[in-house]
Every structure is written in structure tokens, then in C-alpha cells.
Amino acid sequence: EDQVTQSPEALRLQEGESSSLNCSYTVSGLRGLFWYRQDPGKGPEFLFTLYSAGEEKEKERLKATLTKKESFLHITAPKPEDSATYLCAVQANSGYALNFGKGTSLLVTP
Amino acid sequence: ETGVTQTPRHLVMGMTNKKSLKCEQHLGHNAMYWYKQSAKKPLELMFVYSLEERVENNSVPSRFSPECPNSSHLFLHLHTLQPEDSALYLCASSQYLSRSGSSYEQYFGPGTRLTVT
């Protein structure tokens, strides 16, 4: 059965303090791994799709990487506006559903 | 309007009421989804539609009834709900339904916060 585990559950950073969020997954053939950002009371906002091990994608202060077992979302010099819940999801070759993790709640303080 | 819109944004209903959630996508996509998001739990896929045809029903109770009259609109009809159905209901769309060899990101609406009393 496909499984997605995100860690830590919650993370508090000072503004400018870089860190990484982890998404570990087990899936019967990975078709894609997705990162989303969700602000309170809003729907998830698409950030990245990664397809194969070794792939990296960047957007502003965010960089997503992928290995055969996990993905990292690196946040460089975060700002308070980066505070949100970050969700990871995988899609298996065998289906079209996205299997989501529980998310990491990030708080960046000034 | 742009992206994916949902109405109403908030809904409070009694256990004997009947109500409907509406979703509209302005992206020209062909696949639409309903998800349920409960506190401390991952998003749960409820229904999937591709070109107005339902392709997945993830063991959802019959008190939830989806309808997709065209590729831009999706409804979720609710009746005789239970308090445990209180959650954020999210609609999403993708360009196509991902099948073998292809993957399409899903774009979400803002959700309807449902409270069942």
C-alpha cells in the first residue's frame, strides 16, 4: 500500500534560518511526487512536481529534491510569509489518485 | 473568475438537511475531484470525474452524492449527514486524468468549511 510520511509535523524557524522538510514515501512505481503549500482556510497551492530520482526544482526560496525513497523541500532564508502547511503527495504508476501526507506546519517568526 | 472556485465557503447544516456544494473551474481542464480534509488527517480522495464520467468512488457513504453536468462544474449533494462529516471539502481539477505514462498536477479551490450540527 502506498504511504507518505512527512516530518517534522511542525517546525518553527527564525526569519533567515534555513531548514528542510522531509517527505518519505513508499509507492509501487512512482509516477510523480507533488509539493503543495496550504494557508489556513484555503485550498492547497501547487508548488512542484518531481518525476525521477535526482531531479531538483526551485522557486524563489524553495528547492525540492527527490531520491528513490524521499523528497526534501529546502527553505533558504525563510520569511514570515513562508509560514504555511506544506503538503507532499505521490502518484503511483498504477492509478491516478494523489496520496497525501499529513503535512508540515511551518511558522517563520520575525 | 480564475482558477477553481467553490461556493459556499462556509456551511452549517443540521443532520436532516439537504444541501449542495458547488465547484467551478475556469482552467479548461477535463478532470475534476472532490477531497475531504479533516483535522490531523491527510486529504482523502472522495470522487473523480473525467470528461463528466465518474471514474472513482472511494467507498464514500451514499449520503454524499456527486454530480458533474459538464467539464467545468462539479457538485456534491449532501443529505442526512453525521457530525463526523464536518470537514473542509476541497474541489480540484487537472488538465487530464493521469493515466499510464503521464502525470498532471491538480489545482485546488479554496474549499467549503462544512459544520454538521
PDB file of C-alpha atoms in Angstrom:
ATOM      1  CA  GLU A   1       0.000   0.000   0.000  1.00  0.00           C
ATOM      2  CA  ASP A   2       1.274   3.467  -0.900  1.00  0.00           C
ATOM      3  CA  GLN A   3       2.394   5.508   2.077  1.00  0.00           C
ATOM      4  CA  VAL A   4       3.547   9.096   2.568  1.00  0.00           C
ATOM      5  CA  THR A   5       5.099  10.322   5.820  1.00  0.00           C
ATOM      6  CA  GLN A   6       6.065  13.921   6.391  1.00  0.00           C
ATOM      7  CA  SER A   7       8.389  15.197   9.091  1.00  0.00           C
ATOM      8  CA  PRO A   8       8.538  17.124  11.229  1.00  0.00           C
ATOM      9  CA  GLU A   9       4.842  17.685  11.980  1.00  0.00           C
ATOM     10  CA  ALA A  10       5.602  21.263  12.939  1.00  0.00           C
ATOM     11  CA  LEU A  11       8.632  23.493  12.526  1.00  0.00           C
ATOM     12  CA  ARG A  12       9.345  26.921  13.916  1.00  0.00           C
ATOM     13  CA  LEU A  13      12.113  28.968  12.332  1.00  0.00           C
ATOM     14  CA  GLN A  14      13.520  32.416  12.830  1.00  0.00           C
ATOM     15  CA  GLU A  15      13.458  34.609   9.756  1.00  0.00           C
ATOM     16  CA  GLY A  16      16.570  33.817   7.728  1.00  0.00           C
ATOM     17  CA  GLU A  17      17.124  30.412   9.357  1.00  0.00           C
ATOM     18  CA  SER A  18      17.286  27.835   6.558  1.00  0.00           C
ATOM     19  CA  SER A  19      15.919  24.317   7.026  1.00  0.00           C
ATOM     20  CA  SER A  20      14.437  21.310   5.236  1.00  0.00           C
ATOM     21  CA  LEU A  21      11.138  19.456   5.313  1.00  0.00           C
ATOM     22  CA  ASN A  22      11.084  15.720   4.651  1.00  0.00           C
ATOM     23  CA  CYS A  23       8.641  13.543   2.737  1.00  0.00           C
ATOM     24  CA  SER A  24       9.303   9.795   2.876  1.00  0.00           C
ATOM     25  CA  TYR A  25       7.286   7.607   0.582  1.00  0.00           C
ATOM     26  CA  THR A  26       6.662   4.024  -0.421  1.00  0.00           C
ATOM     27  CA  VAL A  27       4.853   3.502  -3.676  1.00  0.00           C
ATOM     28  CA  SER A  28       4.581   0.742  -6.241  1.00  0.00           C
ATOM     29  CA  GLY A  29       6.264   2.696  -9.014  1.00  0.00           C
ATOM     30  CA  LEU A  30       6.387   6.485  -8.736  1.00  0.00           C
ATOM     31  CA  ARG A  31       4.732   8.478 -11.458  1.00  0.00           C
ATOM     32  CA  GLY A  32       5.094  11.838  -9.748  1.00  0.00           C
ATOM     33  CA  LEU A  33       5.717  13.494  -6.389  1.00  0.00           C
ATOM     34  CA  PHE A  34       3.956  16.770  -5.709  1.00  0.00           C
ATOM     35  CA  TRP A  35       4.547  19.578  -3.231  1.00  0.00           C
ATOM     36  CA  TYR A  36       1.749  21.942  -2.226  1.00  0.00           C
ATOM     37  CA  ARG A  37       1.502  24.896   0.127  1.00  0.00           C
ATOM     38  CA  GLN A  38      -1.678  25.427   2.140  1.00  0.00           C
ATOM     39  CA  ASP A  39      -2.522  28.600   4.043  1.00  0.00           C
ATOM     40  CA  PRO A  40      -5.118  28.471   6.833  1.00  0.00           C
ATOM     41  CA  GLY A  41      -8.669  28.381   5.499  1.00  0.00           C
ATOM     42  CA  LYS A  42      -7.511  27.991   1.891  1.00  0.00           C
ATOM     43  CA  GLY A  43      -7.017  25.201  -0.588  1.00  0.00           C
ATOM     44  CA  PRO A  44      -3.594  23.751  -1.373  1.00  0.00           C
ATOM     45  CA  GLU A  45      -1.493  25.740  -3.839  1.00  0.00           C
ATOM     46  CA  PHE A  46       0.627  23.757  -6.288  1.00  0.00           C
ATOM     47  CA  LEU A  47       4.383  24.255  -5.962  1.00  0.00           C
ATOM     48  CA  PHE A  48       6.363  21.493  -7.726  1.00  0.00           C
ATOM     49  CA  THR A  49       6.183  18.148  -9.458  1.00  0.00           C
ATOM     50  CA  LEU A  50       9.175  15.799  -9.382  1.00  0.00           C
ATOM     51  CA  TYR A  51       9.282  12.690 -11.540  1.00  0.00           C
ATOM     52  CA  SER A  52      12.572  10.851 -11.055  1.00  0.00           C
ATOM     53  CA  ALA A  53      15.383  10.468  -8.544  1.00  0.00           C
ATOM     54  CA  GLY A  54      17.980  13.211  -8.822  1.00  0.00           C
ATOM     55  CA  GLU A  55      15.541  15.788 -10.078  1.00  0.00           C
ATOM     56  CA  GLU A  56      15.510  19.237  -8.465  1.00  0.00           C
ATOM     57  CA  LYS A  57      13.203  22.220  -8.875  1.00  0.00           C
ATOM     58  CA  GLU A  58      13.420  25.728  -7.463  1.00  0.00           C
ATOM     59  CA  LYS A  59      11.037  28.579  -6.890  1.00  0.00           C
ATOM     60  CA  GLU A  60      12.144  31.681  -5.018  1.00  0.00           C
ATOM     61  CA  ARG A  61      13.359  30.480  -1.590  1.00  0.00           C
ATOM     62  CA  LEU A  62      12.126  26.909  -2.099  1.00  0.00           C
ATOM     63  CA  LYS A  63      14.011  24.000  -3.606  1.00  0.00           C
ATOM     64  CA  ALA A  64      12.589  20.498  -3.924  1.00  0.00           C
ATOM     65  CA  THR A  65      14.732  17.401  -4.401  1.00  0.00           C
ATOM     66  CA  LEU A  66      13.880  13.748  -4.951  1.00  0.00           C
ATOM     67  CA  THR A  67      15.541  10.412  -4.194  1.00  0.00           C
ATOM     68  CA  LYS A  68      14.120   6.916  -4.583  1.00  0.00           C
ATOM     69  CA  LYS A  69      12.736   6.958  -1.050  1.00  0.00           C
ATOM     70  CA  GLU A  70      12.198  10.576  -0.068  1.00  0.00           C
ATOM     71  CA  SER A  71      11.874  14.175  -1.100  1.00  0.00           C
ATOM     72  CA  PHE A  72      13.115  17.279   0.638  1.00  0.00           C
ATOM     73  CA  LEU A  73      11.754  20.776   0.497  1.00  0.00           C
ATOM     74  CA  HIS A  74      14.615  23.113   1.337  1.00  0.00           C
ATOM     75  CA  ILE A  75      13.715  26.595   2.505  1.00  0.00           C
ATOM     76  CA  THR A  76      16.541  29.117   2.228  1.00  0.00           C
ATOM     77  CA  ALA A  77      16.446  32.283   4.331  1.00  0.00           C
ATOM     78  CA  PRO A  78      12.706  31.992   5.024  1.00  0.00           C
ATOM     79  CA  LYS A  79      10.468  34.995   5.584  1.00  0.00           C
ATOM     80  CA  PRO A  80       7.320  35.201   7.728  1.00  0.00           C
ATOM     81  CA  GLU A  81       5.196  34.985   4.573  1.00  0.00           C
ATOM     82  CA  ASP A  82       6.548  31.459   4.036  1.00  0.00           C
ATOM     83  CA  SER A  83       4.542  30.350   7.077  1.00  0.00           C
ATOM     84  CA  ALA A  84       2.045  27.719   5.913  1.00  0.00           C
ATOM     85  CA  THR A  85       1.429  23.987   5.896  1.00  0.00           C
ATOM     86  CA  TYR A  86       3.445  22.178   3.237  1.00  0.00           C
ATOM     87  CA  LEU A  87       1.885  19.039   1.799  1.00  0.00           C
ATOM     88  CA  CYS A  88       3.570  16.229  -0.096  1.00  0.00           C
ATOM     89  CA  ALA A  89       1.676  13.797  -2.332  1.00  0.00           C
ATOM     90  CA  VAL A  90       2.658  10.860  -4.519  1.00  0.00           C
ATOM     91  CA  GLN A  91       1.024   9.380  -7.552  1.00  0.00           C
ATOM     92  CA  ALA A  92       1.666   5.758  -8.399  1.00  0.00           C
ATOM     93  CA  ASN A  93       2.028   4.283 -11.846  1.00  0.00           C
ATOM     94  CA  SER A  94      -0.950   2.065 -11.108  1.00  0.00           C
ATOM     95  CA  GLY A  95      -3.502   4.822 -10.571  1.00  0.00           C
ATOM     96  CA  TYR A  96      -4.387   8.467 -10.826  1.00  0.00           C
ATOM     97  CA  ALA A  97      -5.150   9.349  -7.214  1.00  0.00           C
ATOM     98  CA  LEU A  98      -2.797  11.560  -5.224  1.00  0.00           C
ATOM     99  CA  ASN A  99      -1.814  10.020  -1.885  1.00  0.00           C
ATOM    100  CA  PHE A 100      -1.159  12.880   0.532  1.00  0.00           C
ATOM    101  CA  GLY A 101       0.906  13.088   3.708  1.00  0.00           C
ATOM    102  CA  LYS A 102      -0.384  14.900   6.797  1.00  0.00           C
ATOM    103  CA  GLY A 103       1.784  17.929   6.106  1.00  0.00           C
ATOM    104  CA  THR A 104       4.387  20.001   7.929  1.00  0.00           C
ATOM    105  CA  SER A 105       3.177  23.173   9.604  1.00  0.00           C
ATOM    106  CA  LEU A 106       5.874  25.840   9.218  1.00  0.00           C
ATOM    107  CA  LEU A 107       5.969  29.017  11.274  1.00  0.00           C
ATOM    108  CA  VAL A 108       8.586  31.648  10.484  1.00  0.00           C
ATOM    109  CA  THR A 109       8.944  34.372  13.103  1.00  0.00           C
ATOM    110  CA  PRO A 110      10.476  37.819  12.515  1.00  0.00           C
TER     111      PRO A 110
ATOM    112  CA  GLU B   1     -13.159  34.440 -12.124  1.00  0.00           C
ATOM    113  CA  THR B   2      -9.947  32.499 -12.383  1.00  0.00           C
ATOM    114  CA  GLY B   3      -8.745  29.125 -11.212  1.00  0.00           C
ATOM    115  CA  VAL B   4     -11.098  26.937  -9.224  1.00  0.00           C
ATOM    116  CA  THR B   5     -13.959  28.497  -7.279  1.00  0.00           C
ATOM    117  CA  GLN B   6     -16.185  26.911  -4.646  1.00  0.00           C
ATOM    118  CA  THR B   7     -19.441  28.024  -3.063  1.00  0.00           C
ATOM    119  CA  PRO B   8     -20.450  28.382  -0.368  1.00  0.00           C
ATOM    120  CA  ARG B   9     -17.231  28.977   1.559  1.00  0.00           C
ATOM    121  CA  HIS B  10     -18.892  28.095   4.850  1.00  0.00           C
ATOM    122  CA  LEU B  11     -21.928  25.920   5.536  1.00  0.00           C
ATOM    123  CA  VAL B  12     -23.643  24.902   8.745  1.00  0.00           C
ATOM    124  CA  MET B  13     -26.317  22.268   8.400  1.00  0.00           C
ATOM    125  CA  GLY B  14     -28.375  20.036  10.598  1.00  0.00           C
ATOM    126  CA  MET B  15     -28.299  16.289  10.303  1.00  0.00           C
ATOM    127  CA  THR B  16     -31.655  16.221   8.485  1.00  0.00           C
ATOM    128  CA  ASN B  17     -30.902  18.969   5.974  1.00  0.00           C
ATOM    129  CA  LYS B  18     -30.138  18.645   2.289  1.00  0.00           C
ATOM    130  CA  LYS B  19     -27.571  20.975   0.782  1.00  0.00           C
ATOM    131  CA  SER B  20     -25.231  21.129  -2.195  1.00  0.00           C
ATOM    132  CA  LEU B  21     -21.650  22.270  -2.663  1.00  0.00           C
ATOM    133  CA  LYS B  22     -20.687  23.802  -5.976  1.00  0.00           C
ATOM    134  CA  CYS B  23     -17.344  23.879  -7.738  1.00  0.00           C
ATOM    135  CA  GLU B  24     -16.438  25.620 -10.982  1.00  0.00           C
ATOM    136  CA  GLN B  25     -13.101  25.519 -12.773  1.00  0.00           C
ATOM    137  CA  HIS B  26     -12.033  28.214 -15.234  1.00  0.00           C
ATOM    138  CA  LEU B  27      -8.881  26.437 -16.434  1.00  0.00           C
ATOM    139  CA  GLY B  28     -10.244  24.427 -19.337  1.00  0.00           C
ATOM    140  CA  HIS B  29      -9.466  21.183 -17.532  1.00  0.00           C
ATOM    141  CA  ASN B  30     -11.077  17.829 -18.199  1.00  0.00           C
ATOM    142  CA  ALA B  31     -10.803  16.076 -14.826  1.00  0.00           C
ATOM    143  CA  MET B  32     -12.330  17.140 -11.517  1.00  0.00           C
ATOM    144  CA  TYR B  33     -12.063  15.794  -7.975  1.00  0.00           C
ATOM    145  CA  TRP B  34     -13.683  16.029  -4.556  1.00  0.00           C
ATOM    146  CA  TYR B  35     -11.473  15.699  -1.480  1.00  0.00           C
ATOM    147  CA  LYS B  36     -12.258  15.738   2.242  1.00  0.00           C
ATOM    148  CA  GLN B  37      -9.782  17.331   4.648  1.00  0.00           C
ATOM    149  CA  SER B  38     -10.264  16.637   8.355  1.00  0.00           C
ATOM    150  CA  ALA B  39      -8.085  17.954  11.149  1.00  0.00           C
ATOM    151  CA  LYS B  40      -4.871  15.979  11.663  1.00  0.00           C
ATOM    152  CA  LYS B  41      -5.644  13.668   8.724  1.00  0.00           C
ATOM    153  CA  PRO B  42      -4.344  13.594   5.158  1.00  0.00           C
ATOM    154  CA  LEU B  43      -6.551  14.715   2.316  1.00  0.00           C
ATOM    155  CA  GLU B  44      -8.922  11.917   1.363  1.00  0.00           C
ATOM    156  CA  LEU B  45      -9.984  11.497  -2.231  1.00  0.00           C
ATOM    157  CA  MET B  46     -13.745  11.044  -2.498  1.00  0.00           C
ATOM    158  CA  PHE B  47     -14.698  11.166  -6.169  1.00  0.00           C
ATOM    159  CA  VAL B  48     -13.005  11.577  -9.534  1.00  0.00           C
ATOM    160  CA  TYR B  49     -14.594  12.645 -12.801  1.00  0.00           C
ATOM    161  CA  SER B  50     -13.051  12.627 -16.254  1.00  0.00           C
ATOM    162  CA  LEU B  51     -14.975  14.276 -19.072  1.00  0.00           C
ATOM    163  CA  GLU B  52     -18.121  14.210 -16.892  1.00  0.00           C
ATOM    164  CA  GLU B  53     -17.840  10.481 -16.256  1.00  0.00           C
ATOM    165  CA  ARG B  54     -17.262   9.256 -12.712  1.00  0.00           C
ATOM    166  CA  VAL B  55     -14.188   7.051 -12.644  1.00  0.00           C
ATOM    167  CA  GLU B  56     -13.635   6.593  -8.927  1.00  0.00           C
ATOM    168  CA  ASN B  57     -15.736   6.415  -5.795  1.00  0.00           C
ATOM    169  CA  ASN B  58     -13.518   5.757  -2.801  1.00  0.00           C
ATOM    170  CA  SER B  59     -16.011   3.903  -0.591  1.00  0.00           C
ATOM    171  CA  VAL B  60     -17.817   7.124   0.194  1.00  0.00           C
ATOM    172  CA  PRO B  61     -21.133   6.821   2.083  1.00  0.00           C
ATOM    173  CA  SER B  62     -24.239   7.277  -0.030  1.00  0.00           C
ATOM    174  CA  ARG B  63     -25.172  10.411   1.913  1.00  0.00           C
ATOM    175  CA  PHE B  64     -22.637  12.109  -0.386  1.00  0.00           C
ATOM    176  CA  SER B  65     -23.780  12.234  -3.996  1.00  0.00           C
ATOM    177  CA  PRO B  66     -21.625  13.859  -6.709  1.00  0.00           C
ATOM    178  CA  GLU B  67     -22.799  15.320  -9.971  1.00  0.00           C
ATOM    179  CA  CYS B  68     -20.743  16.569 -12.920  1.00  0.00           C
ATOM    180  CA  PRO B  69     -23.028  18.120 -15.564  1.00  0.00           C
ATOM    181  CA  ASN B  70     -20.102  19.333 -17.704  1.00  0.00           C
ATOM    182  CA  SER B  71     -16.329  19.503 -17.519  1.00  0.00           C
ATOM    183  CA  SER B  72     -16.387  22.910 -15.791  1.00  0.00           C
ATOM    184  CA  HIS B  73     -18.851  22.218 -12.990  1.00  0.00           C
ATOM    185  CA  LEU B  74     -18.930  19.749 -10.134  1.00  0.00           C
ATOM    186  CA  PHE B  75     -21.470  19.412  -7.349  1.00  0.00           C
ATOM    187  CA  LEU B  76     -21.549  17.484  -4.112  1.00  0.00           C
ATOM    188  CA  HIS B  77     -25.063  16.857  -2.845  1.00  0.00           C
ATOM    189  CA  LEU B  78     -25.341  16.265   0.893  1.00  0.00           C
ATOM    190  CA  HIS B  79     -28.176  14.688   2.879  1.00  0.00           C
ATOM    191  CA  THR B  80     -28.619  13.261   6.370  1.00  0.00           C
ATOM    192  CA  LEU B  81     -25.024  13.924   7.281  1.00  0.00           C
ATOM    193  CA  GLN B  82     -23.354  12.966  10.544  1.00  0.00           C
ATOM    194  CA  PRO B  83     -21.294  15.231  12.837  1.00  0.00           C
ATOM    195  CA  GLU B  84     -18.145  13.347  11.805  1.00  0.00           C
ATOM    196  CA  ASP B  85     -18.703  14.649   8.265  1.00  0.00           C
ATOM    197  CA  SER B  86     -17.720  18.122   9.454  1.00  0.00           C
ATOM    198  CA  ALA B  87     -14.568  18.989   7.492  1.00  0.00           C
ATOM    199  CA  LEU B  88     -13.123  21.130   4.717  1.00  0.00           C
ATOM    200  CA  TYR B  89     -14.339  19.898   1.339  1.00  0.00           C
ATOM    201  CA  LEU B  90     -11.973  20.672  -1.468  1.00  0.00           C
ATOM    202  CA  CYS B  91     -12.568  20.589  -5.187  1.00  0.00           C
ATOM    203  CA  ALA B  92      -9.660  20.217  -7.607  1.00  0.00           C
ATOM    204  CA  SER B  93      -9.144  19.956 -11.340  1.00  0.00           C
ATOM    205  CA  SER B  94      -6.392  18.775 -13.663  1.00  0.00           C
ATOM    206  CA  GLN B  95      -5.850  19.111 -17.378  1.00  0.00           C
ATOM    207  CA  TYR B  96      -6.476  15.436 -17.908  1.00  0.00           C
ATOM    208  CA  LEU B  97      -6.858  12.390 -15.747  1.00  0.00           C
ATOM    209  CA  SER B  98      -3.395  10.971 -15.171  1.00  0.00           C
ATOM    210  CA  ARG B  99      -3.106   7.555 -16.731  1.00  0.00           C
ATOM    211  CA  SER B 100      -0.066   5.465 -17.558  1.00  0.00           C
ATOM    212  CA  GLY B 101       2.970   7.472 -18.581  1.00  0.00           C
ATOM    213  CA  SER B 102       1.618  10.904 -17.797  1.00  0.00           C
ATOM    214  CA  SER B 103       1.056  12.962 -14.709  1.00  0.00           C
ATOM    215  CA  TYR B 104      -0.953  16.139 -14.306  1.00  0.00           C
ATOM    216  CA  GLU B 105      -0.888  18.399 -11.298  1.00  0.00           C
ATOM    217  CA  GLN B 106      -4.143  19.161  -9.593  1.00  0.00           C
ATOM    218  CA  TYR B 107      -5.277  22.690  -8.837  1.00  0.00           C
ATOM    219  CA  PHE B 108      -7.459  23.223  -5.805  1.00  0.00           C
ATOM    220  CA  GLY B 109     -10.258  25.579  -4.916  1.00  0.00           C
ATOM    221  CA  PRO B 110     -10.473  27.378  -1.562  1.00  0.00           C
ATOM    222  CA  GLY B 111     -12.771  24.767  -0.074  1.00  0.00           C
ATOM    223  CA  THR B 112     -16.108  24.735   1.737  1.00  0.00           C
ATOM    224  CA  ARG B 113     -15.893  24.542   5.521  1.00  0.00           C
ATOM    225  CA  LEU B 114     -18.804  22.292   6.494  1.00  0.00           C
ATOM    226  CA  THR B 115     -20.127  22.002  10.023  1.00  0.00           C
ATOM    227  CA  VAL B 116     -22.813  19.414  10.781  1.00  0.00           C
ATOM    228  CA  THR B 117     -24.758  20.065  13.969  1.00  0.00           C
TER     229      THR B 117
END
